[in-house]
């Protein structure tokens, strides 16, 4: 890992702040052109970017090439969302002398950019959650300049991505302050404390995220901190589903658990199965056939092995699939009963970042529901059930309530990995899945994290921002209270 | 002040939690009926509530009767917003095998209630920001049960309001857990730490708010804390406006500053005037004629006098209107120059809760803009300018940018007190005006603070919540991505 440090963040953050008002005030069409130009520039560099990423992350060129496509799609999809301009949420209330609680003045409200944003890049998605990833793209879309703190896991890729982005911004004539890259933990903390930074986003570990969240909260002017921290993404298989589709479920689980060496925040680390089903054994068999895959870096591999060892040595935990070589990065499967799990839930529900699953066998779905309720917040929860079973068994509705209560995305009969970039995606959840349960870091709603409302009272037309004017020069949606 | 303590909050919060799922799942029409029934019950009790409020707050029956009307209007206005059901923000993306970054599953997302909410009542609006005030009403509207921690400044009113609310809830057949009242600081802190509480709202002092915000952040599962803390609501009068409308501005300022004995979070505590204008003297003359008004309670009166004394003794501060009796609650006016103010800004911009204004005279609007930029976040900022002046003077655009950057509501030619309850109102701002700059505690957008998104992936129709179903049983707005 690099130990490069950006020594002076001051001019970098000041340049971002200087670009802030102008970028927030760009017309949607203009802002969309910049996002698309950055996407085009990144696509054009695929031949350099993907090999660099592969050398630094070992994720393989096929996956990385797909991830780059996803990243540039995300930029263009956000560009389209910017053009639609619904996110301004324009509300116009005319003055009304007869308003029931007393005369009201004219009020015009919209949501504008919050100001310069600091993004902490993640290691496991060197494109999609890194320099020009979802946090950066959605902050740009909201009208915010972005400073990215590079992840030390892929410094050369980060720098080449940054050069590509900056060149695209210059070529399209947008202000240079729209984007900057800084390196080093200290520089990241300095930027997070800088008064000109108005929001921050982070994807990574619970420990790292909480440290940064505390720094953001302890500033003289605290700022919103959107951290996506950790999740074990429980999956519940009902007796009916285990009977009807054991092979499909076992194959699906193993594929989701081992994809990308298990290095996904949506990795399904916890699997609840009926005690009388051979599902756990079938998963173990299939898992034995999956080869060890290289992990992102030595630090992550070491952490995987350490947490795996810690989980395996809990009393009542049994190894269903475990490599003989303790240093092997091969997939691992542990097993315990719901009774043991519930008695030791805090330790047994620790996230193991990598290809390790914990199977919990249960006798009673009501007890599973109680176990879910006691879990920390999750990005996703999943249930595999049969539709007729769901119609006849009222416990399933209670289970669904519990899953919804504890997670931001509830999946029926699928798998949590593979987070689609769409309007309806929510990639967030109760703490610690995210530090702010209303925020998502994937999908078009992600840009809403970087907006704040402002109301203009009795303001002259020619001084109003364009979204609020009666002549509506940008032709955007305006909601008028003419009821 | 009372020292009554609710001794056991456990059963109270548990009852709220038990009501949580059912209330979140009520149809909009049903939820609206409950809100309206509570409004009706409060109106019917006006004859008891207003005298009780007057006895405990000294705000006068006319104002209190108007405030009660505003409070019940707010409940009915939110009921209407619930019926419109736009706040669910339903997004439905069909499954798409051809989605560019890879096949996507069906996704249906909406915003649902965050769970049981704890509201800390304020003292200065015993109806509108207290037991059944804006925070409570908007949390109910979002689908959340509410526990209110009563303000000790009006305990008898709080209890009678609570009884009225609970009776209305019972009569309309809604679950009792929808509402509860607790008393005492300790009980409030215990409730804030209770794992079943999922969000909290507060209106009050910076010190109190920050203490509670820290407790919310340090829970094992931190929760959103919406605090509305403090604001001095700067007003800038341009040279043109001071020449054209000196009498109108002086009268307006004095009325806004002294309304309700200055006990408003939108009180205009800071007035920038041109150095060559006699505006400050005219304000002082008018202020001399305003009689002292009783304040809410002794603690608030003592704090007013202490902060007033502290401000008056800053070097370079001059008394323009000051009662001879140091214990008098009469209005006060201080004056300084922009140069002195900027050199001592942190101390001179301290909020003085009560009828005290600080007039800052300036030579140069650019310097005023720099002073505004250096202020902490505000609920409101106001400019009095002439329209032709705004057309010809580019500095006014920069001033408008600065006002927008530092506040949630920017007012042209009006006064910040009198916060209208409308769709476009934003009553929030950068820290410390509010702890979460995107949240408002007045207007229909206030309910958005108590929602969180959940996405359902590939879920069977009959198990989906009604807002997400294709048959749309509630007939609410659904956005489909059929592009």
XYZ file of C-alpha atoms in Angstrom, chain B residues 48-364:
317
model
C -59.636 25.275 28.861
C -56.362 25.123 26.931
C -55.869 28.839 26.241
C -56.333 30.051 29.853
C -54.039 27.252 31.074
C -51.417 28.290 28.508
C -51.722 31.936 29.443
C -51.309 31.191 33.139
C -48.125 29.223 32.470
C -46.496 31.291 29.693
C -47.795 34.909 29.977
C -48.101 35.078 26.206
C -51.645 36.500 26.285
C -54.906 34.928 25.212
C -55.078 36.555 21.763
C -51.705 35.218 20.698
C -52.340 31.827 22.327
C -55.736 31.445 20.735
C -54.140 32.206 17.341
C -51.365 29.726 18.086
C -53.856 26.993 18.919
C -55.666 27.665 15.610
C -52.332 27.449 13.804
C -51.602 24.141 15.551
C -54.906 22.528 14.602
C -54.644 23.946 11.068
C -51.228 22.263 10.869
C -52.759 18.908 11.830
C -55.493 19.258 9.186
C -53.052 20.503 6.542
C -50.836 17.477 7.199
C -53.937 15.271 7.024
C -54.548 16.650 3.524
C -50.885 16.018 2.615
C -51.220 12.442 3.849
C -54.296 11.982 1.627
C -52.347 13.178 -1.419
C -49.759 10.498 -0.519
C -46.950 11.952 -2.660
C -44.555 11.532 0.276
C -44.391 7.760 -0.261
C -42.242 8.590 -3.336
C -43.181 5.233 -4.888
C -40.757 4.106 -7.610
C -41.384 0.941 -9.564
C -38.744 -0.451 -11.939
C -39.818 -3.514 -13.885
C -37.375 -6.402 -14.325
C -35.244 -5.829 -17.415
C -32.963 -8.450 -18.950
C -31.526 -5.852 -21.312
C -30.634 -3.208 -18.714
C -27.241 -1.857 -19.876
C -24.964 -2.688 -16.939
C -26.522 -6.167 -16.639
C -29.998 -7.700 -16.157
C -31.924 -6.027 -13.370
C -34.588 -7.568 -11.122
C -37.936 -5.943 -10.430
C -37.511 -3.259 -7.774
C -40.226 -1.349 -5.915
C -39.228 1.344 -3.509
C -41.212 3.611 -1.214
C -40.632 5.648 1.886
C -42.157 4.234 5.039
C -42.290 5.369 8.661
C -38.918 5.262 10.447
C -40.508 3.929 13.687
C -41.313 5.383 17.130
C -40.308 9.050 17.439
C -39.361 11.014 20.555
C -40.263 14.724 20.534
C -38.769 17.238 22.975
C -41.299 20.048 23.362
C -40.264 23.721 23.318
C -41.287 26.432 25.792
C -41.885 29.422 23.532
C -44.768 27.975 21.502
C -46.814 26.032 24.078
C -49.099 24.744 21.305
C -47.319 24.977 17.926
C -43.946 23.526 19.048
C -45.113 21.550 22.042
C -47.169 18.436 22.806
C -49.306 18.348 19.629
C -47.116 20.744 17.634
C -45.317 20.484 14.322
C -42.828 17.743 15.213
C -45.510 15.512 16.710
C -47.991 16.148 13.895
C -45.452 15.515 11.149
C -44.207 12.298 12.790
C -47.805 11.045 13.064
C -48.379 12.021 9.426
C -45.304 10.008 8.413
C -46.773 6.976 10.201
C -44.783 7.074 13.445
C -46.045 6.745 17.034
C -44.847 9.684 19.134
C -43.640 9.984 22.715
C -43.436 13.626 23.799
C -41.109 14.779 26.550
C -43.069 17.688 28.054
C -41.414 21.060 28.500
C -41.257 21.897 32.232
C -42.325 25.479 31.451
C -46.004 24.531 30.973
C -46.685 21.192 32.730
C -50.417 21.638 33.352
C -51.051 22.673 29.768
C -48.931 19.761 28.545
C -50.948 17.287 30.589
C -54.292 18.677 29.504
C -53.205 18.694 25.852
C -52.031 15.099 26.268
C -55.332 14.005 27.805
C -57.215 15.682 24.953
C -55.051 13.975 22.337
C -55.321 10.552 23.984
C -59.093 10.832 24.268
C -59.394 11.765 20.583
C -57.193 8.803 19.622
C -59.333 6.453 21.703
C -62.600 7.839 20.351
C -61.528 7.415 16.743
C -60.394 3.850 17.475
C -56.694 4.335 16.766
C -54.091 2.482 18.903
C -53.299 4.128 22.246
C -49.569 3.653 21.559
C -49.738 6.437 18.961
C -49.131 8.978 21.660
C -47.655 9.289 25.148
C -46.345 12.053 27.353
C -43.349 11.756 29.641
C -41.994 14.342 32.053
C -38.556 15.122 33.434
C -35.076 15.473 31.985
C -33.974 12.023 33.107
C -37.007 10.342 31.565
C -36.288 12.207 28.316
C -32.701 10.976 28.226
C -33.783 7.409 29.050
C -36.286 7.491 26.210
C -33.662 8.918 23.828
C -31.422 5.966 24.681
C -34.214 3.398 24.330
C -33.514 0.994 21.441
C -37.141 1.137 20.264
C -36.958 4.893 19.615
C -35.872 5.424 16.006
C -35.690 9.221 15.620
C -35.913 12.319 17.798
C -36.860 15.950 17.262
C -36.030 18.921 19.441
C -36.578 22.692 19.464
C -34.602 24.684 22.012
C -31.205 25.981 23.030
C -27.870 25.154 21.414
C -26.504 23.743 24.691
C -29.494 21.500 25.381
C -29.761 20.432 21.753
C -26.111 19.496 21.438
C -26.220 17.436 24.629
C -29.179 15.441 23.312
C -27.677 15.182 19.809
C -24.575 13.620 21.348
C -26.660 11.093 23.284
C -28.502 10.148 20.071
C -25.180 9.726 18.235
C -23.579 7.633 20.986
C -26.335 5.009 21.205
C -25.289 1.484 20.159
C -27.606 2.151 17.200
C -27.384 5.920 16.605
C -30.595 7.530 15.346
C -31.417 10.687 13.376
C -31.726 13.690 15.695
C -33.500 16.724 14.277
C -32.608 19.668 16.472
C -33.633 23.257 15.780
C -31.198 25.109 17.984
C -30.413 28.757 17.481
C -30.426 31.635 15.030
C -29.927 35.415 15.107
C -31.592 35.983 11.712
C -29.524 38.815 10.227
C -31.282 41.565 8.269
C -29.393 43.668 5.710
C -30.749 47.084 4.721
C -29.165 48.474 1.545
C -28.411 52.188 1.093
C -31.264 52.476 -1.430
C -33.838 50.890 0.897
C -32.653 52.985 3.860
C -33.160 56.142 1.775
C -36.498 55.127 0.291
C -38.297 53.464 3.205
C -36.655 54.344 6.505
C -39.892 54.702 8.481
C -41.456 51.504 7.107
C -38.284 49.532 7.829
C -37.868 50.945 11.340
C -41.488 50.154 12.224
C -41.278 46.673 10.718
C -38.056 45.877 12.506
C -39.315 46.998 15.908
C -42.541 45.017 15.507
C -40.675 41.847 14.499
C -38.054 42.257 17.270
C -40.535 42.769 20.107
C -43.351 40.426 19.070
C -43.952 37.825 21.806
C -41.274 39.552 23.948
C -38.731 38.566 21.293
C -39.083 34.899 22.198
C -38.947 33.555 18.637
C -36.265 31.460 17.009
C -36.756 33.727 13.969
C -36.289 36.944 15.940
C -34.206 39.428 13.851
C -31.344 39.915 16.314
C -28.882 41.501 13.906
C -29.527 44.525 11.645
C -26.970 45.815 9.125
C -27.603 49.449 8.175
C -25.690 52.015 6.079
C -23.437 54.137 8.300
C -24.794 57.373 6.857
C -28.441 56.494 7.537
C -30.343 57.644 10.643
C -32.143 54.243 10.647
C -30.474 53.012 13.852
C -31.534 56.128 15.742
C -35.088 55.865 14.441
C -35.293 52.219 15.543
C -34.013 53.248 18.981
C -36.676 55.990 19.238
C -39.464 53.586 18.365
C -38.092 50.933 20.690
C -38.159 53.346 23.629
C -41.923 53.457 23.254
C -42.338 49.665 23.514
C -43.219 48.590 27.053
C -41.548 45.677 28.798
C -43.488 42.433 28.338
C -43.380 39.463 30.718
C -41.235 36.618 29.490
C -42.048 32.890 29.535
C -40.439 32.216 32.880
C -37.763 33.435 35.264
C -35.030 31.250 33.802
C -35.563 32.739 30.338
C -35.787 36.283 31.727
C -32.530 35.780 33.657
C -30.789 34.424 30.577
C -32.044 37.379 28.502
C -30.633 39.880 30.989
C -27.334 38.018 31.343
C -26.685 37.766 27.589
C -27.810 41.369 27.086
C -25.299 42.493 29.720
C -22.553 40.384 28.167
C -23.169 41.844 24.694
C -23.430 45.417 25.978
C -20.065 45.231 27.691
C -18.122 44.111 24.602
C -15.608 46.741 23.648
C -16.985 48.999 20.891
C -20.631 48.254 21.676
C -22.840 51.261 22.333
C -26.270 51.338 23.998
C -28.888 53.018 21.771
C -31.887 51.959 23.815
C -31.368 50.609 27.304
C -33.644 50.708 30.365
C -32.278 52.376 33.491
C -33.407 49.468 35.632
C -30.997 46.606 34.862
C -33.716 44.071 35.802
C -36.243 45.519 33.360
C -37.404 43.234 30.565
C -37.845 46.228 28.251
C -36.481 45.954 24.688
C -32.827 46.846 24.173
C -30.807 48.051 21.206
C -27.047 47.976 20.818
C -24.935 49.517 18.096
C -21.493 48.896 16.701
C -19.622 49.319 13.437
C -19.006 46.524 10.947
C -15.281 46.792 11.605
C -15.710 46.193 15.342
C -18.321 43.487 14.738
C -16.132 41.545 12.329
C -13.171 41.657 14.704
C -15.319 40.261 17.547
C -17.881 38.339 15.511
C -18.007 35.156 17.548
C -18.973 36.982 20.752
C -21.170 39.636 19.164
C -23.216 37.151 17.135
C -24.350 35.217 20.223
C -28.098 34.629 20.210
C -29.917 36.713 22.845
C -33.307 35.055 23.325
C -35.542 38.067 23.932
C -36.188 41.607 22.626
C -32.597 42.681 21.970
C -31.247 43.880 18.643
C -27.684 44.620 17.553
C -27.384 47.253 14.832
C -24.194 47.081 12.792
C -23.466 50.099 10.612
C -21.458 49.563 7.445
C -19.785 51.620 4.746
C -19.529 48.884 2.168
